[in-house]
Amino acid sequence: MTLPPTELVEPGHVACQGCGAALSMRLLLKGLGPNAMLVVPACCWAVIPGSMPGTCLGVPTVFSPFEATAAMASGVKAALRRRGREDVHVVGFAGDGGTADIGIQALSGAAERGEDIIYVCYDNEAYMNTGIQRSGATPPGAWTNTTVGQLQKTTMKKDMPAIMAAHGIPYVATLNPSFPEDFVAKAQKAARIRGMRYLHILADCPTGWKHDPSLMVKVGRLATQSNVWPLYEVEDGRWRLTRVPQKPVPVPEYLREQGRFSDLSPEAVASIQAAVDMKWEELKRRAAAVREVPRSDAIAEVRR
Amino acid sequence: MVRELLSGNQAVAEAVRLARAQVIAAYPITPQTTIIERLAELVGSGELEADYITVESEHSAMAACVAASLAGARTFTATSSQGLLLMHELLHWTSGQRTPVVMANVNRAVAPPWNIWADHSDSMAQRDTGWIQMYAETNQEALDATLFAYRVAEDRSVMLPAMVMEDAFLLSHTYMPVEVPEASDVDAYLPAYDPPRRLEPGEMQLFGSFSPPDLAYMEFRRDIARAMEDAHAKMAEAAKRFERVFGRRFPGPLEEYRTDGADVVLIASGSIAATARDAVDELRRSGLKAGLVRLFVFRPFPTDEIRRIAERFPLIGVVDRAYSSGSGGPLATESKAAIMGMRDPPRVESFIAGLGGRDVRPEDLVAIVRRMVKGGGDHEQWVGLKGVT
């Protein structure tokens, strides 16, 4: 597959070098095309387009309060419906803090209502825009400026894709810009489906992850090759792995590239490896079990 | 025109139907619920062609309204008390984005202790959010003010959100005869929503992007300040037009009742004003020349009008159904600020009454006026405390 030539992120944005979120937006809009509209809360992407009146984005963008992305996207969609514009992809585009923490209520509400929107979480695993503080999506073992005491997070990473899949929405997928074909294919699939769609992107942040910006694509690849960031999708309740590493890379190879994991004891590394392996086995079980799961908008379809 | 027996909440819902709101996002809270239940019914039956978003919180309700308004739809929501407080952040967002969202707020006390009865503390706490605020005295006014709110809010020189207040239960659940206008008249009064700019698919647009100190932030705030000032004149125009189209009087920011030759006047808003009319009648019967100034519009604050009142009456009692902790009755405080610098200012006394739905009877107001005339003080006085004099 070749990537669509469409470019909807213009040069001149103000993202840091090697920003995974910048590349993710570029790939996402390649997949969705120009008929998209963005709702962006407080996050790196509230700054990346540039200060007013300029923008690097080729699609309309409305900024929202931190916790209100999914609610604002719902409002935009409703107004466009009244205007007879059912063809527009209304996209909430938020970081992991705005999704897993402060924004989860509005997101869950929109999912339960079956809003016809695409919600994208670009997960850099901390509050990067405010200076690297821990979020609900920070993985165990990672350093941030607010992982008090041990300097590493000791609790689990909130599993947002599974939480969203549990809402029974039509489409959930994990994405990684280091695998652009898989990424764009999922964005294109999301564009074809109606109802609530949730895309969860691993977006490397060289500043917060403490590695050279030139390594962004490489670190992202290692994340998936080591099964730390498995690529899968959940379509109508059916789980499917979209990339299965023939021989997974040991997790320490992924951790070693990043300064945020530099202080881990061998025991801590082993327990992270064990958790990754367990999660991977669970994912394989889910993907193997073909079962019908009722969709949130199934009743509406029956009534139609 | 049909005359119907309607509760305040039904009157608001009728106004929203007639205004042809296109997107409604709401979360239930007592005593607002019958507004949004009725709207759900109207949308369900097709009598109102709107999208109804059953959000999971008031915060999301207002977020959805701001966004829908930006995308070109006429929007409505309703709330009360804690719900309004939860919306607070979004109230700033609404005015900051210049979205003419219209909202009904059923004035209710703020917890703790839990209390669902009439109190203006919820909306008074939103004074600085850039919303136009109107306080209805009757159910007719709740309907009329809702139509009026759209007309003023969507005026291109205003483009600010507007809030219509009605007192919990005293209006929201009390039935009164209400004249419901014809749809054709409302259409003549309220043209379709046509904002100067809106979200358009395919365009490079940013709404609300960041502005460093030297760029535009202060200028945006100044523009909002000017729009609030313009709202004064636009409200006068909209009121005149209202009377022409519907053949019914519409109140100005202040409304006088039996103030001719008055030695003492009360200033009050909401349903207490209705009680004050009875008190004034009683006082006049007893030979005391009392009058009432009813405040209908609280934002923008009618500073000039209050000054003209202060020039005419030497003794003014301001009755607040709210209390700003550490300061006093908000209406009294702002009235006093308005008359600052006058050569011969009147004596202004502040009364806190009816908090948490505590009953305010005409005789309570008669008593405070009699005390004022005898010579009271300008420090705030709490009316009707139990076990305390």
XYZ file of C-alpha atoms in Angstrom:
693
model
C 0.000 0.000 0.000
C 1.177 3.503 -0.725
C 0.140 6.389 1.507
C -2.310 8.956 0.134
C -0.441 11.980 -1.219
C -2.826 14.393 0.534
C -1.016 16.729 2.946
C -3.264 18.469 5.451
C -0.545 19.414 7.910
C 1.405 22.261 6.351
C 5.050 23.019 7.128
C 5.677 25.652 9.792
C 4.082 24.093 12.840
C 5.735 24.522 16.214
C 6.028 20.907 17.405
C 9.311 19.745 18.915
C 11.720 17.786 16.741
C 10.784 14.142 16.458
C 7.240 14.710 17.760
C 5.141 11.576 17.408
C 1.954 13.601 17.796
C 2.840 15.778 14.798
C 3.467 12.745 12.593
C 0.275 11.141 13.921
C -1.863 14.126 12.892
C -0.286 14.105 9.440
C -1.065 10.407 8.951
C -4.528 10.683 10.458
C -5.557 13.448 8.048
C -4.104 11.476 5.154
C -6.490 8.724 6.122
C -9.547 10.885 6.792
C -9.113 13.364 3.957
C -10.034 17.050 3.788
C -13.625 16.576 4.909
C -12.664 16.440 8.573
C -13.198 18.872 11.436
C -11.108 18.827 14.584
C -11.998 19.497 18.200
C -8.782 19.887 20.210
C -8.598 20.404 23.980
C -5.690 21.642 26.068
C -2.756 19.480 24.899
C 0.359 19.795 22.747
C -1.849 20.119 19.664
C -3.459 23.225 21.152
C -0.062 24.855 20.553
C 1.389 22.983 17.570
C -0.819 24.705 14.914
C 0.709 28.073 15.918
C -0.724 31.163 17.554
C -3.637 32.997 16.019
C -4.419 33.819 13.296
C -2.155 31.254 11.593
C -2.571 27.487 11.470
C -0.724 24.577 9.936
C -3.946 22.568 9.691
C -5.808 22.282 6.431
C -9.076 21.464 8.192
C -11.270 23.592 10.490
C -10.277 23.344 14.129
C -12.119 24.373 17.233
C -10.393 24.363 20.593
C -12.197 23.056 23.628
C -11.790 23.022 27.395
C -9.600 20.195 28.669
C -12.397 17.848 29.761
C -14.967 18.630 27.069
C -13.558 17.261 23.791
C -16.138 14.543 23.202
C -19.024 16.814 24.255
C -17.913 19.563 21.898
C -17.489 17.070 19.072
C -21.060 15.901 19.784
C -22.292 19.485 19.488
C -20.485 20.109 16.213
C -21.890 16.880 14.791
C -25.441 17.776 15.844
C -25.244 21.228 14.260
C -23.831 19.802 11.019
C -26.659 17.258 10.964
C -29.168 20.111 11.206
C -27.355 21.726 8.285
C -27.589 18.542 6.230
C -23.836 17.920 6.332
C -23.745 14.256 7.349
C -20.591 13.748 5.265
C -18.149 15.525 7.590
C -15.872 13.521 9.906
C -16.012 15.268 13.273
C -12.855 14.316 15.144
C -11.969 14.835 18.786
C -8.179 14.865 19.020
C -6.864 14.780 22.573
C -3.812 13.682 24.519
C -3.747 10.928 27.115
C -4.395 13.312 30.015
C -7.396 14.813 28.221
C -8.648 11.304 27.443
C -7.766 8.861 30.227
C -8.045 11.379 33.066
C -10.007 14.616 32.903
C -11.876 13.894 29.657
C -13.025 10.320 30.312
C -16.474 11.315 31.579
C -17.456 13.256 28.453
C -15.865 10.546 26.288
C -17.769 7.757 28.032
C -20.990 9.767 27.734
C -20.503 10.286 24.013
C -19.704 6.581 23.524
C -22.805 5.530 25.440
C -24.960 7.860 23.321
C -23.473 6.358 20.167
C -22.336 9.723 18.821
C -21.266 9.612 15.187
C -17.789 10.982 15.853
C -14.190 9.816 15.702
C -12.310 10.230 18.961
C -8.543 10.068 18.733
C -6.236 9.825 21.715
C -2.585 10.510 20.976
C -0.902 8.918 23.918
C 2.534 10.233 24.873
C 2.069 8.704 28.313
C 2.264 11.885 30.409
C 1.168 15.519 30.553
C 3.857 16.603 28.115
C 2.590 20.091 27.290
C 2.868 21.195 30.914
C 6.271 19.664 31.497
C 6.150 15.873 31.861
C 3.827 15.038 34.746
C 2.325 11.589 35.195
C -1.091 10.796 33.744
C -3.417 7.815 34.029
C -1.737 6.534 30.863
C 1.836 6.695 32.178
C 3.154 3.115 32.214
C 4.637 1.484 35.309
C 8.339 2.111 35.651
C 8.324 5.460 33.844
C 9.846 8.571 35.374
C 7.898 11.844 35.294
C 8.156 15.103 37.252
C 5.294 14.057 39.532
C 5.972 10.372 40.111
C 6.781 11.260 43.678
C 9.152 9.318 45.866
C 10.315 6.367 43.862
C 10.558 8.599 40.759
C 8.904 5.808 38.794
C 5.253 5.070 38.444
C 4.275 1.980 40.372
C 0.675 1.609 39.216
C -0.668 0.277 35.925
C -1.419 2.193 32.743
C -5.142 2.764 32.258
C -6.233 0.509 29.384
C -8.250 3.019 27.356
C -8.831 0.878 24.228
C -10.309 -1.910 26.390
C -12.418 0.602 28.321
C -13.755 2.008 25.063
C -14.326 -1.469 23.608
C -16.361 -2.285 26.708
C -18.771 0.493 25.689
C -19.764 -1.677 22.725
C -18.910 0.970 20.126
C -18.498 -0.120 16.491
C -14.754 0.476 16.145
C -11.719 0.673 18.413
C -8.142 0.486 17.174
C -4.587 1.002 18.373
C -2.218 2.821 16.040
C 1.473 3.590 15.839
C 2.910 6.162 13.409
C 6.023 3.992 13.086
C 3.768 1.633 11.076
C 2.222 4.168 8.683
C 0.409 1.701 6.383
C -1.399 0.064 9.288
C -2.064 3.523 10.752
C -3.595 5.023 7.609
C -5.609 1.877 6.855
C -7.218 2.116 10.294
C -7.961 5.822 9.871
C -9.561 5.041 6.499
C -11.601 2.237 8.026
C -12.742 4.539 10.833
C -13.835 7.032 8.179
C -16.049 4.393 6.517
C -17.785 3.296 9.727
C -20.670 5.243 11.308
C -21.144 5.761 15.026
C -18.547 6.216 17.730
C -15.036 5.272 16.661
C -12.029 5.341 18.987
C -8.423 5.422 17.801
C -5.608 5.149 20.344
C -2.210 6.224 19.034
C 1.171 5.727 20.648
C 2.768 9.145 20.116
C 6.423 9.246 21.064
C 7.595 12.366 22.905
C 11.422 12.551 22.742
C 11.433 15.356 25.328
C 9.467 13.426 27.935
C 10.769 9.997 26.997
C 14.314 11.305 27.078
C 15.875 10.102 23.886
C 17.347 11.713 20.798
C 14.596 13.104 18.511
C 16.092 11.232 15.562
C 15.111 7.934 17.232
C 11.353 8.598 17.235
C 10.397 6.127 14.488
C 12.800 3.516 15.843
C 11.489 3.714 19.428
C 7.944 3.470 18.097
C 8.844 0.361 16.107
C 10.397 -1.252 19.178
C 7.206 -0.536 21.149
C 5.179 -2.707 18.802
C 7.911 -5.247 18.060
C 8.263 -5.892 21.814
C 4.453 -6.173 22.297
C 4.504 -3.140 24.612
C 2.188 -1.476 22.059
C 0.321 -4.222 20.226
C -1.544 -3.223 17.095
C -5.119 -4.465 17.024
C -8.643 -3.436 16.285
C -12.040 -4.237 17.769
C -14.719 -4.118 15.112
C -18.284 -4.791 16.218
C -16.905 -6.516 19.288
C -14.524 -8.777 17.353
C -10.900 -8.399 18.368
C -8.257 -8.775 15.653
C -4.475 -8.381 15.804
C -3.299 -6.371 12.807
C 0.380 -7.137 13.333
C 1.848 -10.200 14.996
C 5.626 -10.066 15.566
C 7.176 -13.382 14.479
C 9.663 -13.189 17.292
C 8.966 -10.407 19.788
C 11.886 -8.184 20.741
C 12.650 -8.343 24.496
C 11.040 -5.426 26.338
C 14.395 -4.194 27.773
C 15.423 -3.267 24.215
C 12.521 -0.830 24.102
C 13.148 0.477 27.619
C 16.880 0.900 27.074
C 16.392 3.533 24.370
C 14.593 5.895 26.768
C 15.927 7.936 29.670
C 12.566 7.799 31.442
C 13.149 4.090 32.210
C 16.839 4.493 33.079
C 16.620 3.887 36.830
C 14.784 0.551 36.742
C 16.120 -2.354 38.742
C 16.454 -5.718 36.974
C 13.477 -6.915 39.031
C 11.353 -3.979 37.835
C 12.308 -4.675 34.221
C 11.396 -8.324 34.679
C 8.012 -7.436 36.108
C 7.317 -5.072 33.186
C 8.255 -7.891 30.772
C 5.907 -10.233 32.653
C 3.048 -7.736 32.513
C 3.583 -7.178 28.773
C 3.606 -10.938 28.140
C 0.444 -11.420 30.165
C -1.363 -8.643 28.330
C -0.232 -10.065 24.971
C -1.543 -13.539 25.852
C -4.839 -12.015 26.926
C -5.027 -10.097 23.657
C -4.360 -13.262 21.655
C -7.127 -15.064 23.561
C -9.535 -12.235 22.829
C -8.565 -12.204 19.171
C -8.981 -15.985 18.906
C -12.425 -16.006 20.474
C -14.819 -15.106 17.679
C -17.991 -13.920 19.290
C -20.818 -11.576 18.588
C -21.032 -8.646 20.937
C -24.068 -6.407 20.825
C -23.300 -2.974 19.456
C -24.525 0.158 21.183
C -26.489 1.239 18.112
C -27.845 -2.243 17.346
C -31.327 -1.355 18.564
C -31.470 1.751 16.404
C -30.629 -0.413 13.396
C -33.369 -2.887 14.241
C -35.901 -0.089 14.506
C -34.818 1.369 11.224
C -52.345 34.181 20.155
C -53.570 31.537 22.572
C -54.024 32.059 26.297
C -53.004 28.970 28.252
C -52.474 27.984 31.850
C -48.760 27.155 31.980
C -46.081 26.569 34.579
C -42.942 28.671 34.248
C -41.089 25.652 32.924
C -43.789 24.933 30.344
C -43.682 28.576 29.297
C -39.928 28.341 28.703
C -40.325 25.129 26.693
C -43.011 26.785 24.552
C -40.646 29.672 23.850
C -37.887 27.261 22.822
C -40.322 25.491 20.460
C -41.378 28.806 18.951
C -37.760 29.971 18.640
C -37.072 26.801 16.607
C -33.956 25.860 18.580
C -31.926 23.417 16.476
C -29.654 21.775 19.013
C -30.637 21.148 22.627
C -28.173 19.571 25.046
C -29.295 19.132 28.610
C -28.863 17.223 31.836
C -31.714 16.915 34.337
C -31.729 18.734 37.660
C -34.589 19.620 39.944
C -36.497 21.920 39.410
C -35.417 22.424 35.786
C -36.456 18.903 34.705
C -39.920 19.645 33.368
C -38.398 22.057 30.819
C -36.212 19.407 29.265
C -38.832 16.663 29.586
C -41.243 18.812 27.581
C -38.538 19.556 25.010
C -37.766 15.843 24.657
C -41.483 15.316 24.030
C -41.604 18.083 21.411
C -38.522 16.737 19.613
C -39.905 13.207 19.795
C -43.239 14.209 18.274
C -41.600 16.280 15.559
C -43.203 19.507 16.766
C -39.675 20.796 17.255
C -37.133 19.830 14.586
C -34.016 19.718 16.699
C -31.171 17.451 17.727
C -31.512 16.588 21.395
C -28.229 15.535 23.006
C -28.751 13.689 26.270
C -25.380 14.544 27.766
C -23.894 13.021 30.906
C -23.346 16.322 32.751
C -24.104 20.023 32.689
C -20.467 20.646 31.817
C -20.935 18.625 28.644
C -24.341 20.235 28.012
C -22.805 23.656 27.714
C -19.789 22.308 25.810
C -22.118 20.761 23.230
C -24.084 24.021 22.978
C -20.958 26.153 22.435
C -19.758 23.777 19.733
C -23.155 23.515 18.014
C -23.489 27.287 18.069
C -20.029 27.640 16.494
C -21.112 25.180 13.826
C -24.125 27.350 13.006
C -27.067 26.059 15.031
C -29.443 27.893 17.372
C -28.947 26.201 20.727
C -30.684 25.879 24.057
C -30.057 24.361 27.440
C -31.560 24.689 30.886
C -30.177 24.105 34.338
C -30.274 25.112 37.975
C -28.093 25.496 41.052
C -25.301 22.880 41.207
C -25.685 22.277 37.490
C -25.051 25.929 36.744
C -22.029 25.875 39.031
C -20.669 22.813 37.210
C -21.054 24.733 33.929
C -19.072 27.687 35.222
C -15.956 27.055 33.148
C -18.032 26.669 30.009
C -19.958 29.874 30.710
C -16.695 31.731 30.188
C -16.044 29.654 27.100
C -19.432 30.569 25.649
C -18.936 34.318 25.902
C -15.252 34.032 24.956
C -16.211 32.231 21.743
C -19.004 34.778 21.177
C -21.641 32.069 20.887
C -25.226 33.288 21.509
C -26.336 30.264 23.489
C -29.618 30.823 25.345
C -30.195 29.089 28.667
C -32.953 28.996 31.225
C -31.741 28.816 34.791
C -34.229 27.943 37.475
C -32.848 29.883 40.442
C -32.196 27.429 43.243
C -30.099 27.463 46.419
C -26.588 26.070 46.472
C -25.631 23.156 48.739
C -24.743 22.394 51.476
C -27.115 21.933 53.133
C -29.087 20.436 50.263
C -31.904 22.740 49.311
C -33.921 22.771 46.098
C -35.878 26.007 46.674
C -35.645 29.521 45.280
C -32.417 31.459 45.757
C -30.412 33.623 43.352
C -26.978 32.599 44.652
C -26.450 30.230 41.710
C -26.803 32.819 38.958
C -25.278 35.674 40.962
C -22.142 33.533 41.190
C -21.985 33.708 37.366
C -22.006 37.511 37.212
C -18.545 37.767 35.690
C -18.909 35.153 32.964
C -19.991 37.503 30.167
C -23.618 36.364 30.046
C -26.615 38.615 29.704
C -28.880 37.960 32.702
C -32.621 38.547 33.004
C -34.840 37.702 35.972
C -38.477 36.887 35.206
C -41.204 37.931 37.610
C -44.012 35.938 35.974
C -44.392 32.912 33.714
C -45.378 35.233 30.868
C -42.060 36.957 31.288
C -40.211 33.625 31.326
C -41.672 32.906 27.876
C -41.204 36.423 26.519
C -37.679 36.816 27.890
C -36.587 33.568 26.236
C -37.627 34.831 22.791
C -36.131 38.225 23.600
C -32.882 36.541 24.719
C -32.372 34.980 21.271
C -33.087 38.271 19.539
C -30.529 40.191 21.618
C -27.891 37.451 21.902
C -27.810 36.818 18.138
C -27.635 40.495 17.234
C -24.390 40.804 15.293
C -23.139 43.643 17.455
C -23.793 41.618 20.609
C -23.087 37.901 19.938
C -23.079 37.015 23.612
C -24.913 34.253 25.495
C -28.054 35.052 27.470
C -29.547 33.514 30.595
C -33.212 33.737 31.577
C -33.905 33.189 35.256
C -37.090 31.982 36.916
C -37.467 31.261 40.628
C -37.597 27.599 41.676
C -41.196 26.399 42.206
C -42.521 29.927 42.722
C -42.421 30.234 38.935
C -41.076 26.947 37.570
C -43.914 24.813 38.942
C -46.645 27.400 39.524
C -49.368 27.722 36.904
C -50.331 31.139 35.550
C -52.254 32.310 32.478
C -49.722 32.861 29.669
C -50.276 34.303 26.202
C -48.494 32.029 23.735
C -47.653 33.875 20.532
C -48.340 32.629 17.012
C -45.421 30.891 15.303
C -45.629 33.332 12.389
C -45.171 36.288 14.748
C -42.164 34.638 16.371
C -40.671 33.941 12.946
C -41.076 37.636 12.129
C -39.386 38.583 15.400
C -36.610 35.998 15.245
C -34.977 35.483 11.857
C -33.011 32.243 11.370
C -29.653 32.172 13.166
C -27.017 33.534 10.823
C -23.708 34.110 12.615
C -21.019 36.286 10.998
C -18.717 33.259 10.934
C -19.122 29.601 11.675
C -17.313 26.291 11.275
C -17.253 25.447 7.576
C -16.071 22.083 6.233
C -13.009 22.370 4.037
C -11.810 25.742 5.325
C -8.621 26.526 7.209
C -10.133 27.956 10.387
C -9.183 28.110 14.033
C -11.643 28.930 16.782
C -10.125 29.780 20.141
C -6.464 29.129 19.426
C -3.862 30.523 21.764
C -2.926 34.146 22.006
C 0.275 35.298 23.717
C 0.214 38.482 25.867
C 1.175 40.855 23.074
C -1.233 39.493 20.491
C -4.988 39.683 20.906
C -6.148 38.433 24.296
C -6.799 41.854 25.811
C -8.438 43.075 22.622
C -10.827 40.112 22.695
C -11.785 40.979 26.273
C -12.281 44.634 25.320
C -14.524 43.545 22.420
C -16.674 41.550 24.842
C -16.873 44.581 27.150
C -18.075 46.716 24.234
C -20.593 44.081 23.158
C -22.020 44.139 26.686
C -22.301 47.923 26.460
C -23.964 47.645 23.050
C -26.396 45.141 24.509
C -28.045 48.021 26.444
C -29.122 49.779 23.266
C -29.902 46.546 21.451
C -32.160 45.451 24.298
C -34.123 48.696 24.044
C -34.551 48.143 20.301
C -35.493 44.502 20.775
C -38.064 45.458 23.430
C -39.694 48.015 21.108
C -39.809 45.480 18.314
C -41.259 42.916 20.729
C -44.133 45.243 21.538
C -44.763 45.953 17.836
C -44.794 42.303 16.802
C -46.591 40.733 19.764
C -48.695 43.691 20.931
C -47.546 43.050 24.478
C -45.473 45.330 26.692
C -41.918 44.192 27.369
C -40.106 45.445 30.486
C -37.003 47.607 30.371
C -34.006 46.861 32.583
C -35.842 48.561 35.443
C -39.573 48.787 35.908
C -41.313 51.148 38.322
C -44.473 50.428 40.281
C -46.311 53.195 42.166
C -43.191 55.315 42.517
C -45.024 58.616 41.938
C -44.085 60.933 44.781
C -42.565 58.059 46.737
C -40.519 58.781 49.857
C -39.105 55.290 49.920
C -38.614 52.607 47.254
C -37.631 48.967 47.291
C -35.418 47.463 44.593
C -36.027 43.754 44.013
C -35.950 41.170 41.235
C -37.596 37.849 40.413
C -40.649 36.650 42.249
C -39.924 38.803 45.337
C -40.825 41.771 43.139
C -44.342 40.375 42.806
C -44.601 40.139 46.599
C -43.212 43.672 46.875
C -46.064 44.975 44.672
C -48.530 43.749 47.311
C -46.412 45.291 50.068
C -46.368 48.637 48.242
C -50.165 48.519 47.824
C -50.533 47.837 51.560
C -48.139 50.651 52.513
C -49.902 53.106 50.186
C -53.247 52.146 51.734
C -51.786 52.947 55.145
C -50.636 56.366 53.879
C -46.927 55.599 53.528
C -45.668 56.703 50.106
C -43.722 53.625 49.062
C -42.852 52.357 45.600
C -41.093 49.500 43.849
C -38.291 49.442 41.322
C -38.202 46.016 39.790
C -34.858 45.039 38.287
C -35.370 42.805 35.232
C -31.919 42.924 33.630
C -28.936 42.332 35.896
C -26.265 41.968 33.176
C -25.450 44.321 31.627
C -26.010 46.155 34.907
C -28.360 49.142 34.423
C -25.986 51.641 36.061
C -27.446 54.800 34.481
C -31.002 53.750 35.265
C -30.096 53.063 38.909
C -28.476 56.505 39.129
C -31.642 58.146 37.843
C -33.632 56.247 40.470
C -31.136 57.373 43.137
C -31.594 61.001 42.068
C -35.339 60.785 42.645
C -35.714 58.844 45.890
C -33.943 59.638 49.194
C -34.448 56.242 50.782
C -33.881 52.952 48.971
C -34.097 49.417 50.299
C -32.516 46.705 48.166
C -33.844 43.176 48.656
C -31.498 40.353 47.649
C -32.438 36.686 47.444
C -28.693 35.943 47.425
C -25.655 36.602 49.522
C -22.112 37.161 48.373
C -20.052 35.838 51.231
C -17.755 38.427 52.709
C -19.463 41.221 50.797
C -23.270 41.335 51.073
C -26.332 41.288 48.844
C -25.029 41.414 45.256
C -27.836 43.640 43.998
C -27.324 46.057 46.891
C -23.555 46.119 46.438
C -23.819 46.828 42.730
C -26.529 49.436 43.252
C -24.352 51.237 45.782
C -21.414 51.118 43.369
C -23.619 52.605 40.648
C -24.509 55.656 42.728
C -20.937 56.260 43.878
C -19.896 59.885 43.351
C -23.398 61.363 43.322
C -23.612 64.788 44.971
C -26.520 63.985 47.273
C -26.819 60.209 47.372
C -29.840 58.487 48.899
C -29.550 56.260 51.951
C -29.386 52.661 50.702
C -30.222 49.772 53.002
C -29.514 46.138 52.150
C -31.890 43.300 52.997
C -31.111 39.605 52.625
C -34.363 37.680 52.284
C -35.770 34.393 51.098
C -32.533 32.384 50.970
C -33.102 28.686 50.315
C -36.759 29.367 49.538
C -37.560 30.861 52.963
C -40.999 32.385 52.493
C -41.053 36.146 51.898
C -44.526 37.548 52.662
C -45.840 41.031 51.858
C -45.946 41.772 55.590
C -42.193 41.051 55.843
C -41.523 43.722 53.250
C -44.052 46.115 54.816
C -42.169 45.732 58.104
C -38.743 46.486 56.615
C -40.037 49.603 54.859
C -41.588 50.857 58.097
C -38.262 50.292 59.878
C -36.373 52.119 57.108
C -38.640 55.117 57.406
C -38.123 55.230 61.170
C -34.392 55.305 60.554
C -32.470 52.088 60.209
C -28.959 51.522 59.055
C -27.215 50.784 55.796
C -25.566 47.597 57.012
C -27.194 44.481 55.603
C -30.158 43.133 57.513
C -31.325 39.516 57.311
C -35.086 39.207 57.008
C -37.075 36.353 58.553
C -34.356 34.512 60.484
C -35.895 31.859 62.744
C -35.384 32.367 66.456
C -33.450 35.584 65.860
C -34.740 39.142 65.768
